[in-house]
Each structure stands twice: as structure tokens, then as C-alpha cells.
PDB file of C-alpha atoms and ligand atoms in Angstrom:
ATOM      1  CA  UNK A1083     115.092 136.811  92.615  1.00 80.00           C
ATOM      2  CA  UNK A1084     112.160 134.753  93.981  1.00 85.00           C
ATOM      3  CA  UNK A1085     110.690 132.157  91.587  1.00 89.00           C
ATOM      4  CA  UNK A1086     107.412 133.062  89.935  1.00 95.00           C
ATOM      5  CA  UNK A1087     104.332 131.589  91.589  1.00 98.00           C
ATOM      6  CA  UNK A1088     102.270 130.119  88.759  1.00 98.00           C
ATOM      7  CA  UNK A1089      98.799 129.624  90.282  1.00 98.00           C
ATOM      8  CA  UNK A1090      96.810 130.103  93.520  1.00 98.00           C
ATOM      9  CA  UNK A1091      97.171 127.674  96.420  1.00 98.00           C
ATOM     10  CA  UNK A1092      94.642 124.860  96.721  1.00 98.00           C
ATOM     11  CA  UNK A1093      94.501 122.533  99.685  1.00 98.00           C
ATOM     12  CA  UNK A1094      93.956 119.284  97.760  1.00 98.00           C
ATOM     13  CA  UNK A1095      94.278 115.903  99.490  1.00 97.00           C
ATOM     14  CA  UNK A1096      97.511 113.887  99.573  1.00 97.00           C
ATOM     15  CA  UNK A1097      97.184 110.102  99.671  1.00 97.00           C
ATOM     16  CA  UNK A1098      99.810 109.966 102.451  1.00 97.00           C
ATOM     17  CA  UNK A1099      97.516 111.903 104.796  1.00 96.00           C
ATOM     18  CA  UNK A1100      94.629 109.447 104.408  1.00 97.00           C
ATOM     19  CA  UNK A1101      94.177 106.931 107.237  1.00 96.00           C
ATOM     20  CA  UNK A1102      93.730 104.167 104.628  1.00 97.00           C
ATOM     21  CA  UNK A1103      97.112 104.832 102.982  1.00 97.00           C
ATOM     22  CA  UNK A1104      99.181 101.643 103.394  1.00 96.00           C
ATOM     23  CA  UNK A1105     102.219 102.101 105.628  1.00 94.00           C
ATOM     24  CA  UNK A1106     104.553 100.594 102.987  1.00 95.00           C
ATOM     25  CA  UNK A1107     103.673 103.384 100.534  1.00 96.00           C
ATOM     26  CA  UNK A1108     104.416 106.061 103.168  1.00 95.00           C
ATOM     27  CA  UNK A1109     107.724 104.357 103.930  1.00 92.00           C
ATOM     28  CA  UNK A1110     108.551 104.337 100.227  1.00 93.00           C
ATOM     29  CA  UNK A1111     108.188 108.123  99.807  1.00 93.00           C
ATOM     30  CA  UNK A1112     109.795 108.959 103.137  1.00 94.00           C
ATOM     31  CA  UNK A1113     112.873 106.990 102.060  1.00 91.00           C
ATOM     32  CA  UNK A1114     112.891 108.911  98.767  1.00 93.00           C
ATOM     33  CA  UNK A1115     112.709 112.194 100.683  1.00 95.00           C
ATOM     34  CA  UNK A1116     115.537 111.120 103.006  1.00 93.00           C
ATOM     35  CA  UNK A1117     117.623 110.340  99.912  1.00 93.00           C
ATOM     36  CA  UNK A1118     116.765 113.716  98.368  1.00 95.00           C
ATOM     37  CA  UNK A1119     117.928 115.493 101.556  1.00 97.00           C
ATOM     38  CA  UNK A1120     121.273 113.661 101.316  1.00 95.00           C
ATOM     39  CA  UNK A1121     121.921 114.096  97.591  1.00 96.00           C
ATOM     40  CA  UNK A1122     124.723 116.558  97.074  1.00 97.00           C
ATOM     41  CA  UNK A1123     125.261 118.040  93.617  1.00 96.00           C
ATOM     42  CA  UNK A1124     125.795 121.754  94.325  1.00 96.00           C
ATOM     43  CA  UNK A1125     128.827 123.668  95.589  1.00 96.00           C
ATOM     44  CA  UNK A1126     126.915 124.333  98.844  1.00 95.00           C
ATOM     45  CA  UNK A1127     126.373 120.632  99.597  1.00 97.00           C
ATOM     46  CA  UNK A1128     123.217 118.590 100.046  1.00 97.00           C
ATOM     47  CA  UNK A1129     119.859 120.164 100.950  1.00 98.00           C
ATOM     48  CA  UNK A1130     120.456 118.933 104.534  1.00 98.00           C
ATOM     49  CA  UNK A1131     123.871 120.638 104.685  1.00 97.00           C
ATOM     50  CA  UNK A1132     122.370 123.818 103.276  1.00 98.00           C
ATOM     51  CA  UNK A1133     119.556 123.628 105.840  1.00 98.00           C
ATOM     52  CA  UNK A1134     122.142 123.440 108.645  1.00 98.00           C
ATOM     53  CA  UNK A1135     123.825 126.608 107.363  1.00 98.00           C
ATOM     54  CA  UNK A1136     120.483 128.421 107.029  1.00 98.00           C
ATOM     55  CA  UNK A1137     119.387 127.277 110.486  1.00 98.00           C
ATOM     56  CA  UNK A1138     122.559 128.526 112.187  1.00 98.00           C
ATOM     57  CA  UNK A1139     122.294 131.811 110.319  1.00 98.00           C
ATOM     58  CA  UNK A1140     118.632 132.255 111.275  1.00 98.00           C
ATOM     59  CA  UNK A1141     119.439 131.685 114.942  1.00 98.00           C
ATOM     60  CA  UNK A1142     122.274 134.223 114.870  1.00 97.00           C
ATOM     61  CA  UNK A1143     125.281 131.890 114.747  1.00 97.00           C
ATOM     62  CA  UNK A1144     126.748 129.037 116.805  1.00 98.00           C
ATOM     63  CA  UNK A1145     126.743 130.922 120.135  1.00 97.00           C
ATOM     64  CA  UNK A1146     122.948 131.385 120.012  1.00 98.00           C
ATOM     65  CA  UNK A1147     122.253 128.004 118.397  1.00 98.00           C
ATOM     66  CA  UNK A1148     124.086 126.252 121.256  1.00 98.00           C
ATOM     67  CA  UNK A1149     121.269 127.326 123.617  1.00 98.00           C
ATOM     68  CA  UNK A1150     118.599 125.320 121.772  1.00 98.00           C
ATOM     69  CA  UNK A1151     116.988 121.888 121.699  1.00 98.00           C
ATOM     70  CA  UNK A1152     115.745 121.144 118.153  1.00 98.00           C
ATOM     71  CA  UNK A1153     112.399 119.412 117.644  1.00 98.00           C
ATOM     72  CA  UNK A1154     111.812 117.770 114.248  1.00 98.00           C
ATOM     73  CA  UNK A1155     108.033 118.193 114.400  1.00 98.00           C
ATOM     74  CA  UNK A1156     107.025 115.966 111.440  1.00 98.00           C
ATOM     75  CA  UNK A1157     110.067 113.741 111.170  1.00 97.00           C
ATOM     76  CA  UNK A1158     108.727 111.038 108.824  1.00 95.00           C
ATOM     77  CA  UNK A1159     111.543 108.528 108.577  1.00 93.00           C
ATOM     78  CA  UNK A1160     114.077 111.133 109.713  1.00 95.00           C
ATOM     79  CA  UNK A1161     114.229 113.525 106.759  1.00 96.00           C
ATOM     80  CA  UNK A1162     117.379 115.649 107.023  1.00 97.00           C
ATOM     81  CA  UNK A1163     117.959 115.210 110.776  1.00 98.00           C
ATOM     82  CA  UNK A1164     120.568 112.410 110.551  1.00 97.00           C
ATOM     83  CA  UNK A1165     122.695 114.839 108.496  1.00 97.00           C
ATOM     84  CA  UNK A1166     121.510 118.097 110.055  1.00 97.00           C
ATOM     85  CA  UNK A1167     122.514 117.021 113.568  1.00 98.00           C
ATOM     86  CA  UNK A1168     126.193 116.261 112.801  1.00 98.00           C
ATOM     87  CA  UNK A1169     126.449 119.312 110.526  1.00 98.00           C
ATOM     88  CA  UNK A1170     125.084 121.671 113.200  1.00 98.00           C
ATOM     89  CA  UNK A1171     127.035 120.055 116.036  1.00 98.00           C
ATOM     90  CA  UNK A1172     130.300 120.088 114.065  1.00 98.00           C
ATOM     91  CA  UNK A1173     129.929 123.841 113.640  1.00 97.00           C
ATOM     92  CA  UNK A1174     129.110 124.319 117.344  1.00 98.00           C
ATOM     93  CA  UNK A1175     131.902 122.139 118.701  1.00 98.00           C
ATOM     94  CA  UNK A1176     134.415 123.761 116.293  1.00 97.00           C
ATOM     95  CA  UNK A1177     133.676 127.037 118.071  1.00 97.00           C
ATOM     96  CA  UNK A1178     133.967 125.453 121.523  1.00 98.00           C
ATOM     97  CA  UNK A1179     130.241 125.080 122.289  1.00 98.00           C
ATOM     98  CA  UNK A1180     128.694 121.834 123.547  1.00 97.00           C
ATOM     99  CA  UNK A1181     126.622 119.755 121.084  1.00 98.00           C
ATOM    100  CA  UNK A1182     122.854 120.280 120.983  1.00 98.00           C
ATOM    101  CA  UNK A1183     120.074 117.691 121.074  1.00 98.00           C
ATOM    102  CA  UNK A1184     117.566 116.853 118.318  1.00 98.00           C
ATOM    103  CA  UNK A1185     114.233 115.129 119.074  1.00 98.00           C
ATOM    104  CA  UNK A1186     112.169 113.354 116.394  1.00 98.00           C
ATOM    105  CA  UNK A1187     108.366 113.513 116.673  1.00 98.00           C
ATOM    106  CA  UNK A1188     105.505 112.800 114.246  1.00 97.00           C
ATOM    107  CA  UNK A1189     101.790 112.107 114.156  1.00 97.00           C
ATOM    108  CA  UNK A1190     102.784 108.640 112.916  1.00 96.00           C
ATOM    109  CA  UNK A1191     106.085 107.765 114.596  1.00 96.00           C
ATOM    110  CA  UNK A1192     108.293 105.587 112.366  1.00 95.00           C
ATOM    111  CA  UNK A1193     109.882 103.608 115.185  1.00 96.00           C
ATOM    112  CA  UNK A1194     111.930 101.308 112.979  1.00 94.00           C
ATOM    113  CA  UNK A1195     113.621 104.177 111.117  1.00 95.00           C
ATOM    114  CA  UNK A1196     114.062 106.274 114.277  1.00 97.00           C
ATOM    115  CA  UNK A1197     115.620 103.426 116.268  1.00 98.00           C
ATOM    116  CA  UNK A1198     118.195 103.033 113.470  1.00 97.00           C
ATOM    117  CA  UNK A1199     118.926 106.777 113.474  1.00 97.00           C
ATOM    118  CA  UNK A1200     119.282 107.102 117.249  1.00 98.00           C
ATOM    119  CA  UNK A1201     121.669 104.113 117.320  1.00 97.00           C
ATOM    120  CA  UNK A1202     123.960 106.085 115.019  1.00 97.00           C
ATOM    121  CA  UNK A1203     123.757 109.409 116.888  1.00 97.00           C
ATOM    122  CA  UNK A1204     123.910 110.052 120.613  1.00 96.00           C
ATOM    123  CA  UNK A1205     122.430 113.515 120.075  1.00 98.00           C
ATOM    124  CA  UNK A1206     119.194 112.393 118.405  1.00 98.00           C
ATOM    125  CA  UNK A1207     116.313 110.921 120.391  1.00 98.00           C
ATOM    126  CA  UNK A1208     112.612 110.438 119.680  1.00 98.00           C
ATOM    127  CA  UNK A1209     109.183 110.504 121.290  1.00 98.00           C
ATOM    128  CA  UNK A1210     107.481 107.159 120.923  1.00 97.00           C
ATOM    129  CA  UNK A1211     103.897 108.497 121.217  1.00 97.00           C
ATOM    130  CA  UNK A1212     102.167 110.287 118.303  1.00 98.00           C
ATOM    131  CA  UNK A1213     102.483 114.080 118.582  1.00 98.00           C
ATOM    132  CA  UNK A1214     100.181 116.309 116.571  1.00 98.00           C
ATOM    133  CA  UNK A1215     102.161 119.345 115.390  1.00 98.00           C
ATOM    134  CA  UNK A1216      99.043 121.505 115.707  1.00 97.00           C
ATOM    135  CA  UNK A1217      99.031 121.083 119.499  1.00 95.00           C
ATOM    136  CA  UNK A1218     102.379 119.873 120.785  1.00 90.00           C
ATOM    137  CA  UNK A1219     103.855 120.343 124.263  1.00 92.00           C
ATOM    138  CA  UNK A1220     107.168 122.095 124.758  1.00 96.00           C
ATOM    139  CA  UNK A1221     109.834 119.380 124.645  1.00 97.00           C
ATOM    140  CA  UNK A1222     113.125 121.263 125.055  1.00 97.00           C
ATOM    141  CA  UNK A1223     115.529 119.991 127.693  1.00 89.00           C
ATOM    142  CA  UNK A1224     115.268 122.081 130.874  1.00 92.00           C
ATOM    143  CA  UNK A1225     117.472 125.154 130.674  1.00 94.00           C
ATOM    144  CA  UNK A1226     117.480 125.216 126.870  1.00 97.00           C
ATOM    145  CA  UNK A1227     115.439 127.120 124.293  1.00 98.00           C
ATOM    146  CA  UNK A1228     113.223 125.250 121.841  1.00 98.00           C
ATOM    147  CA  UNK A1229     113.429 125.464 118.043  1.00 98.00           C
ATOM    148  CA  UNK A1230     110.737 123.603 116.129  1.00 98.00           C
ATOM    149  CA  UNK A1231     111.659 122.383 112.641  1.00 98.00           C
ATOM    150  CA  UNK A1232     109.159 121.676 109.865  1.00 98.00           C
ATOM    151  CA  UNK A1233     110.871 119.785 107.040  1.00 98.00           C
ATOM    152  CA  UNK A1234     108.787 119.289 103.886  1.00 98.00           C
ATOM    153  CA  UNK A1235     105.600 119.156 105.958  1.00 98.00           C
ATOM    154  CA  UNK A1236     104.142 122.641 106.444  1.00 98.00           C
ATOM    155  CA  UNK A1237     102.133 122.219 103.228  1.00 98.00           C
ATOM    156  CA  UNK A1238     100.290 119.313 104.891  1.00 98.00           C
ATOM    157  CA  UNK A1239      98.370 121.770 107.095  1.00 98.00           C
ATOM    158  CA  UNK A1240      95.304 123.568 105.793  1.00 98.00           C
ATOM    159  CA  UNK A1241      95.099 127.232 106.807  1.00 98.00           C
ATOM    160  CA  UNK A1242      93.351 126.727 110.194  1.00 98.00           C
ATOM    161  CA  UNK A1243      95.810 123.944 111.138  1.00 98.00           C
ATOM    162  CA  UNK A1244      98.794 125.960 109.850  1.00 98.00           C
ATOM    163  CA  UNK A1245      97.649 128.886 112.024  1.00 98.00           C
ATOM    164  CA  UNK A1246      97.576 126.552 115.030  1.00 98.00           C
ATOM    165  CA  UNK A1247     101.067 125.225 114.228  1.00 98.00           C
ATOM    166  CA  UNK A1248     102.441 128.766 114.003  1.00 98.00           C
ATOM    167  CA  UNK A1249     100.559 129.998 117.087  1.00 98.00           C
ATOM    168  CA  UNK A1250     101.889 127.085 119.123  1.00 98.00           C
ATOM    169  CA  UNK A1251     105.433 127.785 117.917  1.00 98.00           C
ATOM    170  CA  UNK A1252     105.153 131.478 118.846  1.00 98.00           C
ATOM    171  CA  UNK A1253     103.535 130.800 122.220  1.00 97.00           C
ATOM    172  CA  UNK A1254     105.607 127.871 123.438  1.00 97.00           C
ATOM    173  CA  UNK A1255     108.988 127.978 121.688  1.00 98.00           C
ATOM    174  CA  UNK A1256     111.806 130.411 121.016  1.00 98.00           C
ATOM    175  CA  UNK A1257     112.280 129.759 117.299  1.00 98.00           C
ATOM    176  CA  UNK A1258     110.921 127.788 114.386  1.00 98.00           C
ATOM    177  CA  UNK A1259     112.008 127.098 110.834  1.00 98.00           C
ATOM    178  CA  UNK A1260     110.063 125.796 107.855  1.00 98.00           C
ATOM    179  CA  UNK A1261     111.820 124.135 104.898  1.00 98.00           C
ATOM    180  CA  UNK A1262     109.943 123.171 101.747  1.00 98.00           C
ATOM    181  CA  UNK A1263     111.039 121.873  98.343  1.00 98.00           C
ATOM    182  CA  UNK A1264     107.594 121.723  96.740  1.00 98.00           C
ATOM    183  CA  UNK A1265     105.928 124.942  95.623  1.00 98.00           C
ATOM    184  CA  UNK A1266     103.678 126.454  92.939  1.00 98.00           C
ATOM    185  CA  UNK A1267     106.725 127.344  90.838  1.00 98.00           C
ATOM    186  CA  UNK A1268     108.236 125.928  87.657  1.00 97.00           C
ATOM    187  CA  UNK A1269     111.507 124.810  89.318  1.00 97.00           C
ATOM    188  CA  UNK A1270     109.557 122.919  91.995  1.00 98.00           C
ATOM    189  CA  UNK A1271     107.246 121.245  89.492  1.00 98.00           C
ATOM    190  CA  UNK A1272     110.269 120.142  87.447  1.00 98.00           C
ATOM    191  CA  UNK A1273     112.207 118.930  90.496  1.00 97.00           C
ATOM    192  CA  UNK A1274     109.117 117.032  91.681  1.00 97.00           C
ATOM    193  CA  UNK A1275     108.893 115.353  88.272  1.00 98.00           C
ATOM    194  CA  UNK A1276     112.468 114.111  88.716  1.00 97.00           C
ATOM    195  CA  UNK A1277     111.636 112.802  92.214  1.00 96.00           C
ATOM    196  CA  UNK A1278     108.535 111.041  90.826  1.00 96.00           C
ATOM    197  CA  UNK A1279     110.564 109.347  88.088  1.00 96.00           C
ATOM    198  CA  UNK A1280     113.347 108.500  90.546  1.00 95.00           C
ATOM    199  CA  UNK A1281     111.229 105.774  92.131  1.00 96.00           C
ATOM    200  CA  UNK A1282     111.745 103.719  88.958  1.00 96.00           C
ATOM    201  CA  UNK A1283     115.440 103.525  89.883  1.00 95.00           C
ATOM    202  CA  UNK A1284     115.423 103.698  93.689  1.00 94.00           C
ATOM    203  CA  UNK A1285     112.863 100.931  94.216  1.00 96.00           C
ATOM    204  CA  UNK A1286     115.352  98.391  92.939  1.00 95.00           C
ATOM    205  CA  UNK A1287     117.975  99.604  95.459  1.00 92.00           C
ATOM    206  CA  UNK A1288     115.745 100.233  98.482  1.00 91.00           C
ATOM    207  CA  UNK A1289     113.240  97.395  98.099  1.00 94.00           C
ATOM    208  CA  UNK A1290     114.911  94.691  95.941  1.00 96.00           C
ATOM    209  CA  UNK A1291     113.930  92.202  98.629  1.00 95.00           C
ATOM    210  CA  UNK A1292     110.206  93.038  98.487  1.00 96.00           C
ATOM    211  CA  UNK A1293     108.017  91.450  95.750  1.00 97.00           C
ATOM    212  CA  UNK A1294     105.221  93.875  96.751  1.00 96.00           C
ATOM    213  CA  UNK A1295     107.329  96.998  96.085  1.00 96.00           C
ATOM    214  CA  UNK A1296     108.762  95.594  92.856  1.00 97.00           C
ATOM    215  CA  UNK A1297     105.352  94.490  91.558  1.00 97.00           C
ATOM    216  CA  UNK A1298     103.711  97.828  92.445  1.00 97.00           C
ATOM    217  CA  UNK A1299     106.486  99.863  90.822  1.00 97.00           C
ATOM    218  CA  UNK A1300     107.292  98.000  87.602  1.00 97.00           C
ATOM    219  CA  UNK A1301     104.245  95.857  86.765  1.00 97.00           C
ATOM    220  CA  UNK A1302     101.228  97.725  88.208  1.00 97.00           C
ATOM    221  CA  UNK A1303     102.589 101.285  88.604  1.00 97.00           C
ATOM    222  CA  UNK A1304     100.924 102.127  91.929  1.00 97.00           C
ATOM    223  CA  UNK A1305     104.123 103.570  93.417  1.00 97.00           C
ATOM    224  CA  UNK A1306     104.830 106.020  90.550  1.00 97.00           C
ATOM    225  CA  UNK A1307     101.144 107.064  90.587  1.00 98.00           C
ATOM    226  CA  UNK A1308     101.286 107.641  94.351  1.00 97.00           C
ATOM    227  CA  UNK A1309     104.496 109.696  93.982  1.00 97.00           C
ATOM    228  CA  UNK A1310     102.871 111.730  91.195  1.00 98.00           C
ATOM    229  CA  UNK A1311      99.668 112.496  93.117  1.00 98.00           C
ATOM    230  CA  UNK A1312     101.408 113.408  96.390  1.00 98.00           C
ATOM    231  CA  UNK A1313     104.297 115.189  94.659  1.00 98.00           C
ATOM    232  CA  UNK A1314     102.194 117.500  92.522  1.00 98.00           C
ATOM    233  CA  UNK A1315      99.587 118.017  95.267  1.00 98.00           C
ATOM    234  CA  UNK A1316     102.453 119.028  97.598  1.00 98.00           C
ATOM    235  CA  UNK A1317     103.442 121.651  95.007  1.00 98.00           C
ATOM    236  CA  UNK A1318      99.865 122.917  94.680  1.00 98.00           C
ATOM    237  CA  UNK A1319      99.707 123.211  98.504  1.00 98.00           C
ATOM    238  CA  UNK A1320     103.012 125.140  98.760  1.00 98.00           C
ATOM    239  CA  UNK A1321     102.904 128.571 100.410  1.00 98.00           C
ATOM    240  CA  UNK A1322     104.776 131.771  99.683  1.00 98.00           C
ATOM    241  CA  UNK A1323     106.522 133.593 102.538  1.00 98.00           C
ATOM    242  CA  UNK A1324     103.819 136.260 102.303  1.00 98.00           C
ATOM    243  CA  UNK A1325     101.102 133.636 102.770  1.00 98.00           C
ATOM    244  CA  UNK A1326     102.882 132.233 105.852  1.00 98.00           C
ATOM    245  CA  UNK A1327     103.276 135.771 107.252  1.00 98.00           C
ATOM    246  CA  UNK A1328      99.569 136.409 106.665  1.00 98.00           C
ATOM    247  CA  UNK A1329      98.714 133.304 108.736  1.00 98.00           C
ATOM    248  CA  UNK A1330     100.652 134.864 111.625  1.00 98.00           C
ATOM    249  CA  UNK A1331      99.471 138.433 111.158  1.00 97.00           C
ATOM    250  CA  UNK A1332      95.776 137.622 111.043  1.00 97.00           C
ATOM    251  CA  UNK A1333      95.992 136.032 114.500  1.00 96.00           C
ATOM    252  CA  UNK A1334      96.989 139.351 116.028  1.00 95.00           C
ATOM    253  CA  UNK A1335      96.363 140.807 118.583  1.00 94.00           C
ATOM    254  CA  UNK A1336      95.448 137.478 120.256  1.00 95.00           C
ATOM    255  CA  UNK A1337      98.833 136.158 119.149  1.00 97.00           C
ATOM    256  CA  UNK A1338     101.576 138.433 120.430  1.00 96.00           C
ATOM    257  CA  UNK A1339     104.360 138.711 117.860  1.00 97.00           C
ATOM    258  CA  UNK A1340     106.317 141.359 119.800  1.00 95.00           C
ATOM    259  CA  UNK A1341     110.007 140.527 119.820  1.00 96.00           C
ATOM    260  CA  UNK A1342     109.712 137.972 116.998  1.00 98.00           C
ATOM    261  CA  UNK A1343     111.773 138.392 113.856  1.00 98.00           C
ATOM    262  CA  UNK A1344     110.695 136.621 110.675  1.00 98.00           C
ATOM    263  CA  UNK A1345     112.822 135.957 107.606  1.00 98.00           C
ATOM    264  CA  UNK A1346     112.477 133.934 104.448  1.00 98.00           C
ATOM    265  CA  UNK A1347     114.304 133.028 101.274  1.00 98.00           C
ATOM    266  CA  UNK A1348     114.919 130.464  98.596  1.00 98.00           C
ATOM    267  CA  UNK A1349     118.042 128.945  97.088  1.00 97.00           C
ATOM    268  CA  UNK A1350     119.078 126.182  94.740  1.00 97.00           C
ATOM    269  CA  UNK A1351     119.588 123.060  96.831  1.00 97.00           C
ATOM    270  CA  UNK A1352     119.650 120.377  94.125  1.00 97.00           C
ATOM    271  CA  UNK A1353     120.650 120.818  90.501  1.00 97.00           C
ATOM    272  CA  UNK A1354     119.149 121.295  88.013  1.00 97.00           C
ATOM    273  CA  UNK A1355     115.791 122.502  89.405  1.00 97.00           C
ATOM    274  CA  UNK A1356     115.512 121.815  93.157  1.00 97.00           C
ATOM    275  CA  UNK A1357     114.884 124.984  95.117  1.00 97.00           C
ATOM    276  CA  UNK A1358     114.668 125.059  98.894  1.00 98.00           C
ATOM    277  CA  UNK A1359     112.159 127.561 100.287  1.00 98.00           C
ATOM    278  CA  UNK A1360     112.605 128.533 103.929  1.00 98.00           C
ATOM    279  CA  UNK A1361     110.817 130.654 106.517  1.00 98.00           C
ATOM    280  CA  UNK A1362     112.186 131.337 109.996  1.00 98.00           C
ATOM    281  CA  UNK A1363     110.815 132.902 113.165  1.00 98.00           C
ATOM    282  CA  UNK A1364     113.144 133.744 116.060  1.00 98.00           C
ATOM    283  CA  UNK A1365     112.262 135.354 119.379  1.00 98.00           C
ATOM    284  CA  UNK A1366     114.789 138.107 119.990  1.00 91.00           C
ATOM    285  CA  UNK A1367     115.347 138.272 123.731  1.00 76.00           C
TER     286      UNK A1367
HETATM  287  C1  SAM B1820     106.249 114.587 103.459  1.00 63.58           C
HETATM  288  S1  SAM B1820     106.552 113.888 105.013  1.00 63.58           S
HETATM  289  C2  SAM B1820     108.066 114.708 105.473  1.00 63.58           C
HETATM  290  C3  SAM B1820     108.921 113.832 106.337  1.00 63.58           C
HETATM  291  C4  SAM B1820     110.284 114.426 106.740  1.00 63.58           C
HETATM  292  N1  SAM B1820     110.138 115.615 107.525  1.00 63.58           N
HETATM  293  C5  SAM B1820     111.162 114.681 105.558  1.00 63.58           C
HETATM  294  O1  SAM B1820     111.590 115.820 105.358  1.00 63.58           O
HETATM  295  O2  SAM B1820     111.470 113.739 104.821  1.00 63.58           O
HETATM  296  C6  SAM B1820     105.352 114.719 106.021  1.00 63.58           C
HETATM  297  C7  SAM B1820     105.305 114.216 107.446  1.00 63.58           C
HETATM  298  O3  SAM B1820     104.420 115.051 108.199  1.00 63.58           O
HETATM  299  C8  SAM B1820     103.755 114.247 109.147  1.00 63.58           C
HETATM  300  N2  SAM B1820     102.548 114.946 109.607  1.00 63.58           N
HETATM  301  C9  SAM B1820     101.455 115.289 108.872  1.00 63.58           C
HETATM  302  N3  SAM B1820     100.547 115.905 109.658  1.00 63.58           N
HETATM  303  C10 SAM B1820     101.086 115.965 110.900  1.00 63.58           C
HETATM  304  C11 SAM B1820     100.639 116.499 112.145  1.00 63.58           C
HETATM  305  N4  SAM B1820      99.443 117.092 112.274  1.00 63.58           N
HETATM  306  N5  SAM B1820     101.456 116.401 113.214  1.00 63.58           N
HETATM  307  C12 SAM B1820     102.669 115.800 113.117  1.00 63.58           C
HETATM  308  N6  SAM B1820     103.144 115.277 111.966  1.00 63.58           N
HETATM  309  C13 SAM B1820     102.362 115.362 110.874  1.00 63.58           C
HETATM  310  C14 SAM B1820     103.466 112.957 108.394  1.00 63.58           C
HETATM  311  O4  SAM B1820     103.199 111.882 109.271  1.00 63.58           O
HETATM  312  C15 SAM B1820     104.776 112.791 107.610  1.00 63.58           C
HETATM  313  O5  SAM B1820     105.705 112.023 108.333  1.00 63.58           O
END
């Protein structure tokens, strides 16, 4: 049963989206998100592992998935892709299909993180230049289909921008999938509270070498405040599947949705409260 939506959506501002937000604060939360994607405490594995299963299912199984190049459209510092890529490719190669390629892109490319990721995987590459997800070019390797992935980022777009993101996906790709873990629901608000508090522990592991991070977490609590603002604002900006569908439907007939199949769902990805909300669009040809 879908979680209850507690209040209407408001497009409030996240600190991370502001040009004046210091890069070290962005890096801090992106690392926390990468850790959240990897944390495994359910029978179905980590959120990243669950996303790989959902992605393959949405595309119709390994045979269809093997035809795609996957674009991580708002990659941050990598999000789930370092785990998603091996999980998807293991399932493809098990069935005798060749591995597929993943490409990291973002409005603010995190070169340091991406260079580390691509060194560890021959099937992940990145685009060095900033790419705005509201007007990207098709990037799939020639001869392959394109699937655009939006991990924990679709809530960053206000309605006009979100319409552009969806229109571009429908017009220039063959599939897209949105994953969110923040929403206007009680489980999401509780899970976000855990993520906010987690910075009190993770800072010491991730940034023990940095007096700035330690000072701004434990002495002047700028980091926890930043996590709280962006975490709860992300929840307030979350969209239901119906709201995403409405963004597509109201662009008709200019936007041709013929042949597209849309699905959505939610499932527990992190105990005790973390729900993953997903929305997929696949062109059935
Ligand atoms: C909350 S982070 C999510 C990062 C990563 N996908 C993850 O799951 O950990 C949101 C990301 O969206 C990116 N972003 C925001 N607006 C964007 C846009 N218009 N085009 C491309 N990326 C954008 C930000 O730079 C940031 O890296």
C-alpha cells in the first residue's frame, strides 16, 4: 500500500542548489548519499542493489537491458552507479549478454569522485563538461538505446524544469527511471532524520583529516543544519507518481507519449523507515 502523503508539495529552496553553497558542503552530503545507497540492512540488499533489480524489471529483463547505454543524469559524487553498474552487468553477463556502459553527468561535475569511480570500473565513464538535465544531448553509444537515470535528484526541478526533463527524456531517449528516497510521507521524514543525525558519526570517518569539517560539525553545527535544511526541503519537494504523470500528460499533444509505458512503485530499501519511490518510462518498440 502506498505511504500516505501528508501535505502538498512546495518548491522551497535547497542550500545545495545555490551558487554560493561551498563545494565542501555539497561534497559532504553527496558522500552521505553515496553511503546511504550502499548500506544494506534488508533481505533485498542495499538501495543500489534494489535499484538494479527494479531497473532490469522496468526494461523488461536482461535481454532488453543489454541494448542500452545508461546515463546518470545528476550523478553528484556517483550516487548508486558504482554499485548499480556491477549489479546490472553481473545479471546481464550471467545470461550471456555483453556488459553495458554507464555515463556520469551533472550540472556540477565532481571530477575527483568520478575519476576514482572510473578507475575502478571499465564500464563507467563521465562527461567532463557541465550538462544541464533540462536540456541534455543524447549520449548513448551508437547502436544502443539510451536510458536516463535520475537518482535522488528529480525533486530538484521545479514544475517547468521537471516538464523539460521529462520531455527531453521522451523525445530523445528510449527509457528513463526516477528514484527518490525523500517524499512528503512519514517514513521519508523519519529516514531523513536518521540521515541528518548520521553526519555526527560519518564526519569523523569521512573527514577526520579536515579541521574545517570537524569544526563545522561538532563545534559550530553548520553541517547538521545544512543536512536538516536540504533533507527536509527535499522531502517537501517530493512528488507522487500521479504528480509526475501529470507533468507528462499536460504536455500532450505537443509531447507524443504514444508507445510509452509508465510504471511506478515504492518499497522498503533501508530499515527501519527508508522507502525508495520509483517511476519508470519505457518506449515499447
Ligand atoms: C541530491 S544530489 C544527488 C546525487 C546522486 N545522484 C546521488 O544519488 O547521490 C542532486 C544532484 O543533482 C544535480 N543537479 C541539480 N540540478 C541539475 C541540473 N539542472 N542538471 C544536472 N544536474 C543537476 C546536482 O548538481 C547534484 O549533484
